[in-house]
Short mmCIF file of the C-alpha atoms (twelve columns), coordinates in Angstrom:
data_MODEL
# 
_entry.id   MODEL 
# 
loop_
_atom_site.group_PDB 
_atom_site.id 
_atom_site.type_symbol 
_atom_site.label_atom_id 
_atom_site.label_alt_id 
_atom_site.label_comp_id 
_atom_site.label_asym_id 
_atom_site.label_seq_id 
_atom_site.Cartn_x 
_atom_site.Cartn_y 
_atom_site.Cartn_z 
_atom_site.pdbx_PDB_model_num 
ATOM 1   C CA . ALA A 1   0.000   0.000   0.000  1 
ATOM 2   C CA . LYS A 2   1.203   3.491   -0.874 1 
ATOM 3   C CA . HIS A 3   0.184   6.310   1.480  1 
ATOM 4   C CA . VAL A 4   0.651   9.918   0.345  1 
ATOM 5   C CA . PHE A 5   0.268   12.295  3.300  1 
ATOM 6   C CA . ALA A 6   -0.400  15.983  2.730  1 
ATOM 7   C CA . ASP A 7   0.402   18.756  5.201  1 
ATOM 8   C CA . ALA A 8   -1.961  18.912  8.162  1 
ATOM 9   C CA . PHE A 9   -3.231  15.346  7.706  1 
ATOM 10  C CA . GLY A 10  -3.499  15.158  11.457 1 
ATOM 11  C CA . THR A 11  -3.633  11.813  13.259 1 
ATOM 12  C CA . GLY A 12  -5.712  8.658   13.154 1 
ATOM 13  C CA . LEU A 13  -6.574  5.917   10.670 1 
ATOM 14  C CA . ALA A 14  -4.778  6.389   7.342  1 
ATOM 15  C CA . SER A 15  -5.821  3.209   5.509  1 
ATOM 16  C CA . SER A 16  -7.099  -0.314  6.085  1 
ATOM 17  C CA . PHE A 17  -7.202  -3.632  4.281  1 
ATOM 18  C CA . ASP A 18  -9.886  -6.255  4.894  1 
ATOM 19  C CA . LEU A 19  -8.890  -9.913  4.661  1 
ATOM 20  C CA . ALA A 20  -10.838 -12.207 2.363  1 
ATOM 21  C CA . ALA A 21  -11.760 -14.338 5.381  1 
ATOM 22  C CA . PRO A 22  -10.929 -14.098 9.118  1 
ATOM 23  C CA . VAL A 23  -7.513  -15.509 9.989  1 
ATOM 24  C CA . ASP A 24  -6.543  -17.247 13.232 1 
ATOM 25  C CA . ILE A 25  -3.164  -16.041 14.538 1 
ATOM 26  C CA . SER A 26  -3.818  -16.926 18.177 1 
ATOM 27  C CA . SER A 27  -1.428  -18.805 20.452 1 
ATOM 28  C CA . THR A 28  -3.017  -22.104 19.372 1 
ATOM 29  C CA . THR A 29  -1.438  -21.571 15.938 1 
ATOM 30  C CA . ARG A 30  1.864   -20.538 17.576 1 
ATOM 31  C CA . HIS A 31  2.198   -17.209 15.754 1 
ATOM 32  C CA . THR A 32  4.488   -14.989 17.808 1 
ATOM 33  C CA . PHE A 33  5.602   -12.123 15.559 1 
ATOM 34  C CA . LEU A 34  4.148   -9.439  13.318 1 
ATOM 35  C CA . SER A 35  6.370   -8.840  10.297 1 
ATOM 36  C CA . PHE A 36  6.237   -6.280  7.459  1 
ATOM 37  C CA . TRP A 37  8.357   -4.111  5.153  1 
ATOM 38  C CA . ALA A 38  8.193   -0.308  5.370  1 
ATOM 39  C CA . TYR A 39  9.611   2.538   3.255  1 
ATOM 40  C CA . CYS A 40  9.304   6.290   3.661  1 
ATOM 41  C CA . ASP A 41  10.697  9.112   1.545  1 
ATOM 42  C CA . ALA A 42  11.647  10.952  4.761  1 
ATOM 43  C CA . ALA A 43  13.057  9.770   8.072  1 
ATOM 44  C CA . THR A 44  10.573  8.853   10.797 1 
ATOM 45  C CA . THR A 45  10.775  8.278   14.536 1 
ATOM 46  C CA . ALA A 46  9.755   5.004   16.170 1 
ATOM 47  C CA . GLY A 47  6.061   5.158   17.004 1 
ATOM 48  C CA . ASP A 48  5.142   7.909   14.507 1 
ATOM 49  C CA . PHE A 49  3.040   5.230   12.799 1 
ATOM 50  C CA . ARG A 50  1.411   2.037   14.003 1 
ATOM 51  C CA . VAL A 51  0.164   -1.058  12.234 1 
ATOM 52  C CA . ARG A 52  -3.211  -2.132  13.594 1 
ATOM 53  C CA . VAL A 53  -4.393  -5.739  13.664 1 
ATOM 54  C CA . SER A 54  -8.147  -5.960  14.240 1 
ATOM 55  C CA . GLU A 55  -10.924 -8.509  14.481 1 
ATOM 56  C CA . GLN A 56  -13.195 -5.858  12.976 1 
ATOM 57  C CA . VAL A 57  -13.213 -4.772  9.316  1 
ATOM 58  C CA . ALA A 58  -11.734 -1.429  8.255  1 
ATOM 59  C CA . GLY A 59  -9.311  -1.368  11.182 1 
ATOM 60  C CA . GLY A 60  -12.110 -0.931  13.683 1 
ATOM 61  C CA . THR A 61  -11.568 -0.807  17.425 1 
ATOM 62  C CA . GLY A 62  -15.021 -1.972  18.461 1 
ATOM 63  C CA . ALA A 63  -13.788 -5.567  18.589 1 
ATOM 64  C CA . THR A 64  -10.434 -7.101  19.574 1 
ATOM 65  C CA . TYR A 65  -7.567  -5.025  18.165 1 
ATOM 66  C CA . ALA A 66  -3.924  -4.183  18.877 1 
ATOM 67  C CA . ASP A 67  -1.557  -1.532  17.492 1 
ATOM 68  C CA . TYR A 68  2.164   -2.085  16.916 1 
ATOM 69  C CA . ASN A 69  4.741   0.693   16.548 1 
ATOM 70  C CA . VAL A 70  6.490   1.045   13.213 1 
ATOM 71  C CA . PRO A 71  10.209  1.361   14.078 1 
ATOM 72  C CA . ALA A 72  12.249  4.413   13.079 1 
ATOM 73  C CA . LEU A 73  12.743  4.496   9.311  1 
ATOM 74  C CA . THR A 74  15.728  5.851   7.417  1 
ATOM 75  C CA . ALA A 75  14.736  8.040   4.497  1 
ATOM 76  C CA . SER A 76  14.296  6.209   1.175  1 
ATOM 77  C CA . THR A 77  15.282  2.822   2.598  1 
ATOM 78  C CA . TRP A 78  13.201  -0.350  2.768  1 
ATOM 79  C CA . THR A 79  13.220  -1.689  6.335  1 
ATOM 80  C CA . HIS A 80  12.116  -5.137  7.469  1 
ATOM 81  C CA . CYS A 81  10.191  -4.711  10.718 1 
ATOM 82  C CA . THR A 82  9.499   -7.546  13.163 1 
ATOM 83  C CA . MET A 83  7.873   -7.296  16.581 1 
ATOM 84  C CA . THR A 84  6.310   -9.660  19.080 1 
ATOM 85  C CA . ILE A 85  2.520   -9.910  18.923 1 
ATOM 86  C CA . VAL A 86  2.378   -10.311 22.696 1 
ATOM 87  C CA . THR A 87  3.399   -6.679  23.401 1 
ATOM 88  C CA . PRO A 88  1.232   -4.177  21.461 1 
ATOM 89  C CA . ALA A 89  1.671   -0.417  21.870 1 
ATOM 90  C CA . ALA A 90  -2.098  -0.003  22.252 1 
ATOM 91  C CA . SER A 91  -5.051  -2.388  22.488 1 
ATOM 92  C CA . ASN A 92  -8.459  -2.927  24.004 1 
ATOM 93  C CA . GLY A 93  -6.846  -4.712  26.933 1 
ATOM 94  C CA . GLY A 94  -6.896  -8.240  25.539 1 
ATOM 95  C CA . THR A 95  -4.226  -10.918 25.754 1 
ATOM 96  C CA . TYR A 96  -2.165  -11.403 22.615 1 
ATOM 97  C CA . PRO A 97  -1.833  -13.413 20.510 1 
ATOM 98  C CA . ASP A 98  -4.380  -15.512 22.458 1 
ATOM 99  C CA . ASP A 99  -7.312  -13.279 21.502 1 
ATOM 100 C CA . PHE A 100 -6.490  -13.071 17.798 1 
ATOM 101 C CA . ASN A 101 -8.543  -16.021 16.559 1 
ATOM 102 C CA . ALA A 102 -10.457 -14.108 13.864 1 
ATOM 103 C CA . VAL A 103 -8.379  -11.247 12.446 1 
ATOM 104 C CA . ALA A 104 -10.477 -9.358  9.870  1 
ATOM 105 C CA . SER A 105 -8.283  -6.410  8.846  1 
ATOM 106 C CA . VAL A 106 -4.925  -4.648  9.098  1 
ATOM 107 C CA . ALA A 107 -4.551  -0.869  9.075  1 
ATOM 108 C CA . LEU A 108 -2.061  2.007   9.246  1 
ATOM 109 C CA . VAL A 109 -2.517  4.603   11.985 1 
ATOM 110 C CA . ALA A 110 -0.726  7.963   12.227 1 
ATOM 111 C CA . VAL A 111 0.116   8.671   15.852 1 
ATOM 112 C CA . VAL A 112 1.555   12.130  15.127 1 
ATOM 113 C CA . ASP A 113 0.870   14.380  12.154 1 
ATOM 114 C CA . PRO A 114 3.314   12.986  9.573  1 
ATOM 115 C CA . GLY A 115 3.526   16.170  7.507  1 
ATOM 116 C CA . THR A 116 4.272   15.761  3.813  1 
ATOM 117 C CA . LYS A 117 5.448   12.168  3.434  1 
ATOM 118 C CA . THR A 118 4.955   9.095   1.283  1 
ATOM 119 C CA . LEU A 119 4.944   5.809   3.192  1 
ATOM 120 C CA . TYR A 120 4.790   2.283   1.743  1 
ATOM 121 C CA . LEU A 121 3.837   -0.901  3.585  1 
ATOM 122 C CA . ASP A 122 4.299   -4.350  2.084  1 
ATOM 123 C CA . ASP A 123 4.091   -8.043  2.956  1 
ATOM 124 C CA . ILE A 124 2.328   -7.699  6.316  1 
ATOM 125 C CA . ARG A 125 2.077   -11.094 7.962  1 
ATOM 126 C CA . ALA A 126 1.981   -12.963 11.218 1 
ATOM 127 C CA . VAL A 127 4.922   -15.341 11.562 1 
ATOM 128 C CA . ARG A 128 5.903   -18.083 13.948 1 
ATOM 129 C CA . GLN A 129 9.199   -18.930 15.567 1 
ATOM 130 C CA . TRP A 130 10.458  -22.313 16.589 1 
ATOM 131 C CA . THR A 131 11.998  -22.644 20.019 1 
ATOM 132 C CA . GLY A 132 15.300  -23.969 18.659 1 
ATOM 133 C CA . ASP A 133 18.349  -21.713 18.854 1 
ATOM 134 C CA . ALA A 134 21.662  -21.374 17.018 1 
ATOM 135 C CA . ASP A 135 22.788  -24.798 18.243 1 
ATOM 136 C CA . ASN A 136 19.837  -26.549 16.593 1 
ATOM 137 C CA . LEU A 137 20.242  -27.762 13.035 1 
ATOM 138 C CA . PHE A 138 17.489  -27.087 10.503 1 
ATOM 139 C CA . SER A 139 16.590  -29.801 7.988  1 
ATOM 140 C CA . ALA A 140 13.961  -29.659 5.239  1 
ATOM 141 C CA . GLU A 141 12.776  -31.771 2.282  1 
ATOM 142 C CA . VAL A 142 9.923   -31.768 -0.242 1 
ATOM 143 C CA . MET A 143 7.694   -34.782 -0.911 1 
ATOM 144 C CA . ASP A 144 4.346   -34.835 -2.754 1 
ATOM 145 C CA . ASP A 145 4.431   -31.022 -3.064 1 
ATOM 146 C CA . THR A 146 4.779   -30.793 0.720  1 
ATOM 147 C CA . LEU A 147 7.700   -29.107 2.479  1 
ATOM 148 C CA . ILE A 148 8.717   -30.989 5.642  1 
ATOM 149 C CA . ALA A 149 10.881  -29.112 8.167  1 
ATOM 150 C CA . THR A 150 12.606  -30.206 11.376 1 
ATOM 151 C CA . ASN A 151 15.077  -28.769 13.870 1 
ATOM 152 C CA . GLY A 152 15.400  -31.523 16.450 1 
ATOM 153 C CA . VAL A 153 13.466  -29.591 19.099 1 
ATOM 154 C CA . ASP A 154 10.037  -28.506 17.906 1 
ATOM 155 C CA . LEU A 155 7.225   -30.566 16.455 1 
ATOM 156 C CA . ILE A 156 7.829   -31.603 12.853 1 
ATOM 157 C CA . GLN A 157 6.051   -29.208 10.526 1 
ATOM 158 C CA . LYS A 158 4.786   -29.328 6.956  1 
ATOM 159 C CA . TYR A 159 3.794   -26.722 4.402  1 
ATOM 160 C CA . THR A 160 1.533   -27.513 1.464  1 
ATOM 161 C CA . GLY A 161 1.168   -24.009 0.026  1 
ATOM 162 C CA . SER A 162 -1.952  -23.184 2.023  1 
ATOM 163 C CA . GLY A 163 -0.304  -20.148 3.601  1 
ATOM 164 C CA . THR A 164 0.563   -21.605 7.017  1 
ATOM 165 C CA . PHE A 165 2.726   -24.363 8.418  1 
ATOM 166 C CA . GLU A 166 0.955   -27.287 10.047 1 
ATOM 167 C CA . PHE A 167 2.195   -29.965 12.383 1 
ATOM 168 C CA . LEU A 168 2.921   -33.233 10.628 1 
ATOM 169 C CA . THR A 169 0.658   -35.866 12.159 1 
ATOM 170 C CA . THR A 170 2.630   -39.086 11.981 1 
ATOM 171 C CA . THR A 171 1.103   -42.472 12.692 1 
ATOM 172 C CA . LEU A 172 2.848   -45.082 14.803 1 
ATOM 173 C CA . SER A 173 1.290   -48.114 16.433 1 
ATOM 174 C CA . ALA A 174 1.184   -46.103 19.664 1 
ATOM 175 C CA . GLY A 175 1.817   -42.354 19.570 1 
ATOM 176 C CA . SER A 176 3.853   -40.458 17.005 1 
ATOM 177 C CA . ILE A 177 7.193   -39.091 15.874 1 
ATOM 178 C CA . THR A 178 7.205   -35.592 17.363 1 
ATOM 179 C CA . SER A 179 10.655  -34.235 16.473 1 
ATOM 180 C CA . ALA A 180 13.706  -35.147 14.429 1 
ATOM 181 C CA . GLU A 181 17.182  -33.774 13.867 1 
ATOM 182 C CA . VAL A 182 17.270  -34.759 10.187 1 
ATOM 183 C CA . VAL A 183 14.687  -35.375 7.461  1 
ATOM 184 C CA . PHE A 184 15.490  -36.752 4.003  1 
ATOM 185 C CA . ILE A 185 13.668  -38.408 1.102  1 
ATOM 186 C CA . PHE A 186 14.992  -41.756 -0.137 1 
ATOM 187 C CA . LYS A 187 13.184  -43.718 -2.865 1 
ATOM 188 C CA . ASP A 188 9.810   -42.092 -2.147 1 
ATOM 189 C CA . HIS A 189 10.118  -42.749 1.575  1 
ATOM 190 C CA . VAL A 190 10.316  -39.810 3.976  1 
ATOM 191 C CA . CYS A 191 13.001  -40.634 6.544  1 
ATOM 192 C CA . PHE A 192 13.554  -39.062 9.967  1 
ATOM 193 C CA . ALA A 193 16.781  -39.507 11.944 1 
ATOM 194 C CA . ASN A 194 17.634  -38.729 15.571 1 
ATOM 195 C CA . THR A 195 14.009  -38.690 16.652 1 
ATOM 196 C CA . ILE A 196 11.663  -38.478 19.602 1 
ATOM 197 C CA . GLU A 197 9.023   -41.194 19.175 1 
ATOM 198 C CA . ASN A 198 6.157   -41.911 21.570 1 
ATOM 199 C CA . GLY A 199 7.884   -39.624 24.075 1 
ATOM 200 C CA . VAL A 200 11.129  -41.634 23.927 1 
ATOM 201 C CA . THR A 201 14.380  -40.060 22.707 1 
ATOM 202 C CA . CYS A 202 15.882  -42.186 19.915 1 
ATOM 203 C CA . LYS A 203 19.126  -40.412 19.023 1 
ATOM 204 C CA . GLN A 204 20.464  -43.362 16.998 1 
ATOM 205 C CA . ARG A 205 17.259  -44.195 15.094 1 
ATOM 206 C CA . ILE A 206 16.238  -43.759 11.477 1 
ATOM 207 C CA . SER A 207 12.500  -44.184 10.832 1 
ATOM 208 C CA . TRP A 208 10.981  -44.277 7.355  1 
ATOM 209 C CA . SER A 209 7.433   -44.058 6.040  1 
ATOM 210 C CA . ASN A 210 5.420   -46.413 3.901  1 
ATOM 211 C CA . LEU A 211 6.246   -46.088 0.194  1 
ATOM 212 C CA . GLY A 212 4.862   -42.739 -0.975 1 
ATOM 213 C CA . LYS A 213 2.896   -42.197 2.244  1 
ATOM 214 C CA . LEU A 214 4.151   -39.089 3.982  1 
ATOM 215 C CA . GLU A 215 2.397   -39.667 7.314  1 
ATOM 216 C CA . ASP A 216 2.178   -43.494 7.503  1 
ATOM 217 C CA . TYR A 217 4.859   -45.007 9.746  1 
ATOM 218 C CA . VAL A 218 3.044   -48.280 10.415 1 
ATOM 219 C CA . GLY A 219 1.719   -49.825 7.212  1 
ATOM 220 C CA . GLY A 220 3.375   -51.374 4.201  1 
ATOM 221 C CA . THR A 221 7.079   -50.702 3.852  1 
ATOM 222 C CA . ALA A 222 7.363   -48.405 6.901  1 
ATOM 223 C CA . GLY A 223 10.041  -49.301 9.434  1 
ATOM 224 C CA . TYR A 224 13.014  -48.196 11.501 1 
ATOM 225 C CA . GLN A 225 16.602  -49.102 12.348 1 
ATOM 226 C CA . ASP A 226 18.671  -48.210 15.414 1 
ATOM 227 C CA . LEU A 227 22.331  -47.657 14.497 1 
ATOM 228 C CA . VAL A 228 23.949  -48.982 17.677 1 
ATOM 229 C CA . ASN A 229 27.398  -50.072 16.489 1 
ATOM 230 C CA . GLU A 230 28.675  -47.293 18.744 1 
ATOM 231 C CA . GLU A 231 26.995  -44.876 21.105 1 
ATOM 232 C CA . SER A 232 27.141  -41.508 19.298 1 
ATOM 233 C CA . TRP A 233 24.160  -39.677 17.803 1 
ATOM 234 C CA . ILE A 234 23.061  -39.286 14.188 1 
ATOM 235 C CA . MET A 235 23.870  -35.751 13.006 1 
ATOM 236 C CA . ALA A 236 23.358  -35.613 9.219  1 
ATOM 237 C CA . ALA A 237 22.635  -37.562 6.040  1 
ATOM 238 C CA . SER A 238 23.799  -37.118 2.459  1 
ATOM 239 C CA . GLN A 239 22.796  -38.981 -0.703 1 
ATOM 240 C CA . LEU A 240 25.433  -41.036 -2.521 1 
ATOM 241 C CA . GLY A 241 24.055  -41.819 -5.982 1 
ATOM 242 C CA . ASP A 242 20.639  -43.359 -6.547 1 
ATOM 243 C CA . ASN A 243 20.748  -46.240 -4.072 1 
ATOM 244 C CA . ASN A 244 22.821  -45.128 -1.078 1 
ATOM 245 C CA . TYR A 245 22.711  -42.544 1.706  1 
ATOM 246 C CA . ALA A 246 25.646  -41.721 3.983  1 
ATOM 247 C CA . ILE A 247 24.488  -41.466 7.595  1 
ATOM 248 C CA . PHE A 248 26.862  -39.325 9.634  1 
ATOM 249 C CA . LYS A 249 27.039  -39.969 13.365 1 
ATOM 250 C CA . GLU A 250 29.339  -38.188 15.785 1 
ATOM 251 C CA . GLU A 251 31.814  -41.090 15.848 1 
ATOM 252 C CA . SER A 252 31.065  -43.175 12.764 1 
ATOM 253 C CA . ILE A 253 29.703  -43.151 9.210  1 
ATOM 254 C CA . GLU A 254 27.243  -45.779 7.977  1 
ATOM 255 C CA . VAL A 255 25.682  -46.347 4.577  1 
ATOM 256 C CA . MET A 256 21.917  -46.764 4.189  1 
ATOM 257 C CA . ILE A 257 21.417  -49.020 1.169  1 
ATOM 258 C CA . TRP A 258 18.253  -49.392 -0.915 1 
ATOM 259 C CA . VAL A 259 17.368  -53.068 -1.406 1 
ATOM 260 C CA . GLY A 260 13.604  -52.847 -2.027 1 
ATOM 261 C CA . GLY A 261 10.908  -55.193 -0.770 1 
ATOM 262 C CA . THR A 262 8.961   -54.955 2.460  1 
ATOM 263 C CA . THR A 263 12.129  -54.076 4.405  1 
ATOM 264 C CA . PRO A 264 13.612  -51.719 1.827  1 
ATOM 265 C CA . PHE A 265 16.835  -50.606 3.539  1 
ATOM 266 C CA . ARG A 266 19.855  -52.225 5.086  1 
ATOM 267 C CA . PHE A 267 22.735  -50.521 6.871  1 
ATOM 268 C CA . LYS A 268 26.488  -51.053 6.623  1 
ATOM 269 C CA . PRO A 269 29.118  -49.480 8.928  1 
ATOM 270 C CA . MET A 270 31.868  -47.923 6.802  1 
ATOM 271 C CA . VAL A 271 33.977  -45.730 9.108  1 
ATOM 272 C CA . MET A 272 34.296  -46.287 12.844 1 
ATOM 273 C CA . GLY A 273 35.805  -43.865 15.356 1 
ATOM 274 C CA . TRP A 274 35.440  -40.858 13.077 1 
ATOM 275 C CA . GLY A 275 32.277  -38.963 12.141 1 
ATOM 276 C CA . VAL A 276 31.057  -35.373 12.298 1 
ATOM 277 C CA . THR A 277 31.360  -32.922 15.168 1 
ATOM 278 C CA . GLY A 278 28.343  -32.771 17.407 1 
ATOM 279 C CA . LYS A 279 26.546  -29.406 17.538 1 
ATOM 280 C CA . GLU A 280 27.509  -28.930 21.195 1 
ATOM 281 C CA . ALA A 281 31.176  -29.874 20.763 1 
# 
């Protein structure tokens, strides 16, 4: 949106944008940040403008709403702005993001008279953050037009192009795979390594899905293997040609070999006593 302010505009609502349908960005969907790009042809001070998120159309304040300060902007420079949803600059006293289960509009509010300025806003969105930090590895793959992402800490997530990430609901005979250090695709099987399954930490395990079934870890060709030739953890995986994957542990390297059939993989230790450095080393 492009906003051209004339002298003596004053303060208040400058523009609003109604969403096609209400959007849930509450804590149940784990959105924690408001993110947008801003550009102004003149420098601004933090809080001169606010972005309003409202459960009422046209940026209304008669229902749940919260305003967030636009940071200071350098003249003629695009700035990426990110702020926590939990701490609005102004609101109707709700709890955020808990109360944002039906956002209907976003708006720009002038807190002070901006004078003669042109301000652009772009790509306004609510975003989520995983709880992993710099020590946590990020791993992602695509299968059946679905992006699968892991970091070894949070629940495994998938993205199908619908606009939001969803938790991957895996099926085991009792419970589920909830997190994994590594995800990779091997012969139309999605494989997770260094996992937490049914609440049990399985740092040496590789689990794979049924053939072509992203979320089926019970039926058909689904299975798992614990690599227990030595006690270190699985840290990474890398494909070696069409029929082999190198599985890197902290103190060894094994090869995952495609053999087909109902138990489609076998494993062969190749290097013992030497692997890859653990993330906490």
